[in-house]
Structure formats: C-alpha cells, structure tokens
Amino acid sequence: MALTPTEIEHLINGAAPAVGLKLTFEQKRGVATYLALAAEMADLVQGLPLGRDDESGSVFTPVSPGSAA
C-alpha cells in the first residue's frame, strides 16, 4: 500500500510532535522522501511469497547481566 503525499504529511505532522521533535520545513521534506521510499520497499517485501519452510528473522533474546551467554 503506497502512501499518498497527504498521508505522509499527516504521519509526519502527527508523529514528530508525539516524540518531541520540532522539524523545519526542509527536515520534513527529507523525512517525507524517506517515508515514501520506505513505503515502496515495504510494498516490495509484502509482495514476496512466504512458504512454510521460510525462517523468521532473528529474534533478540535478552540475558541477565552476569549470566553466561
């Protein structure tokens, strides 16, 4: 699902303040460019078939400090 420019703008204008970011116009343009690219890449990945034998991605398993890894 490709994002429209309006959807990208809404995403930036909603997410940036939520995490305390104050973006300039130029910064917003850069973020918008990256989000559009990321959305295109996500579409490519989502379009690939996934079979029963395909492995999931790596999973981080934390250990307690001082325990043997």
PDB file of C-alpha atoms in Angstrom:
ATOM      1  CA  MET A   1       0.000   0.000   0.000  1.00  0.00           C
ATOM      2  CA  ALA A   2       1.788   3.102  -1.196  1.00  0.00           C
ATOM      3  CA  LEU A   3       1.312   6.196   0.915  1.00  0.00           C
ATOM      4  CA  THR A   4      -0.021   9.338  -0.706  1.00  0.00           C
ATOM      5  CA  PRO A   5       1.784  12.641  -0.132  1.00  0.00           C
ATOM      6  CA  THR A   6      -1.121  13.731   2.074  1.00  0.00           C
ATOM      7  CA  GLU A   7      -0.879  10.567   4.187  1.00  0.00           C
ATOM      8  CA  ILE A   8       2.863  11.070   4.575  1.00  0.00           C
ATOM      9  CA  GLU A   9       2.330  14.679   5.639  1.00  0.00           C
ATOM     10  CA  HIS A  10      -0.269  13.621   8.223  1.00  0.00           C
ATOM     11  CA  LEU A  11       2.055  10.910   9.517  1.00  0.00           C
ATOM     12  CA  ILE A  12       4.934  13.359   9.959  1.00  0.00           C
ATOM     13  CA  ASN A  13       2.772  16.075  11.497  1.00  0.00           C
ATOM     14  CA  GLY A  14       1.304  13.592  13.965  1.00  0.00           C
ATOM     15  CA  ALA A  15       4.346  11.509  14.846  1.00  0.00           C
ATOM     16  CA  ALA A  16       7.025  14.195  15.184  1.00  0.00           C
ATOM     17  CA  PRO A  17       5.317  16.148  17.984  1.00  0.00           C
ATOM     18  CA  ALA A  18       4.340  12.899  19.703  1.00  0.00           C
ATOM     19  CA  VAL A  19       8.025  12.120  20.245  1.00  0.00           C
ATOM     20  CA  GLY A  20       9.058  15.716  20.917  1.00  0.00           C
ATOM     21  CA  LEU A  21      10.565  16.570  17.520  1.00  0.00           C
ATOM     22  CA  LYS A  22      10.329  20.052  16.071  1.00  0.00           C
ATOM     23  CA  LEU A  23      11.098  19.712  12.374  1.00  0.00           C
ATOM     24  CA  THR A  24      11.866  22.526   9.967  1.00  0.00           C
ATOM     25  CA  PHE A  25      10.245  22.584   6.539  1.00  0.00           C
ATOM     26  CA  GLU A  26      13.437  21.204   4.975  1.00  0.00           C
ATOM     27  CA  GLN A  27      13.656  18.423   7.548  1.00  0.00           C
ATOM     28  CA  LYS A  28      10.026  17.469   6.892  1.00  0.00           C
ATOM     29  CA  ARG A  29      10.795  17.261   3.172  1.00  0.00           C
ATOM     30  CA  GLY A  30      13.672  14.881   3.886  1.00  0.00           C
ATOM     31  CA  VAL A  31      11.552  12.737   6.183  1.00  0.00           C
ATOM     32  CA  ALA A  32       8.765  12.659   3.586  1.00  0.00           C
ATOM     33  CA  THR A  33      11.200  11.491   0.910  1.00  0.00           C
ATOM     34  CA  TYR A  34      12.464   8.691   3.151  1.00  0.00           C
ATOM     35  CA  LEU A  35       8.954   7.599   4.197  1.00  0.00           C
ATOM     36  CA  ALA A  36       7.889   7.368   0.553  1.00  0.00           C
ATOM     37  CA  LEU A  37      10.961   5.237  -0.195  1.00  0.00           C
ATOM     38  CA  ALA A  38      10.351   3.031   2.863  1.00  0.00           C
ATOM     39  CA  ALA A  39       6.715   2.537   1.817  1.00  0.00           C
ATOM     40  CA  GLU A  40       7.841   1.442  -1.658  1.00  0.00           C
ATOM     41  CA  MET A  41      10.309  -1.030  -0.142  1.00  0.00           C
ATOM     42  CA  ALA A  42       7.618  -2.378   2.184  1.00  0.00           C
ATOM     43  CA  ASP A  43       5.344  -2.960  -0.814  1.00  0.00           C
ATOM     44  CA  LEU A  44       8.100  -4.999  -2.481  1.00  0.00           C
ATOM     45  CA  VAL A  45       8.693  -7.123   0.616  1.00  0.00           C
ATOM     46  CA  GLN A  46       4.981  -7.644   1.255  1.00  0.00           C
ATOM     47  CA  GLY A  47       4.596  -8.841  -2.330  1.00  0.00           C
ATOM     48  CA  LEU A  48       7.012 -11.746  -1.889  1.00  0.00           C
ATOM     49  CA  PRO A  49       5.569 -15.189  -1.253  1.00  0.00           C
ATOM     50  CA  LEU A  50       6.314 -16.739   2.127  1.00  0.00           C
ATOM     51  CA  GLY A  51       6.414 -20.505   2.352  1.00  0.00           C
ATOM     52  CA  ARG A  52       6.094 -22.895   5.257  1.00  0.00           C
ATOM     53  CA  ASP A  53       9.838 -23.557   5.289  1.00  0.00           C
ATOM     54  CA  ASP A  54      10.893 -19.899   5.327  1.00  0.00           C
ATOM     55  CA  GLU A  55      12.609 -18.934   8.553  1.00  0.00           C
ATOM     56  CA  SER A  56      11.575 -15.934  10.581  1.00  0.00           C
ATOM     57  CA  GLY A  57      14.004 -13.108  11.169  1.00  0.00           C
ATOM     58  CA  SER A  58      16.483 -13.089  14.002  1.00  0.00           C
ATOM     59  CA  VAL A  59      14.974 -12.740  17.445  1.00  0.00           C
ATOM     60  CA  PHE A  60      16.737 -10.855  20.240  1.00  0.00           C
ATOM     61  CA  THR A  61      16.717 -12.827  23.471  1.00  0.00           C
ATOM     62  CA  PRO A  62      17.979 -10.778  26.410  1.00  0.00           C
ATOM     63  CA  VAL A  63      20.042 -12.328  29.190  1.00  0.00           C
ATOM     64  CA  SER A  64      20.526 -11.116  32.738  1.00  0.00           C
ATOM     65  CA  PRO A  65      23.763  -9.220  33.440  1.00  0.00           C
ATOM     66  CA  GLY A  66      26.449 -11.600  34.593  1.00  0.00           C
ATOM     67  CA  SER A  67      24.824 -14.730  33.183  1.00  0.00           C
ATOM     68  CA  ALA A  68      26.634 -16.840  30.622  1.00  0.00           C
ATOM     69  CA  ALA A  69      25.610 -16.016  27.076  1.00  0.00           C
TER      70      ALA A  69
END
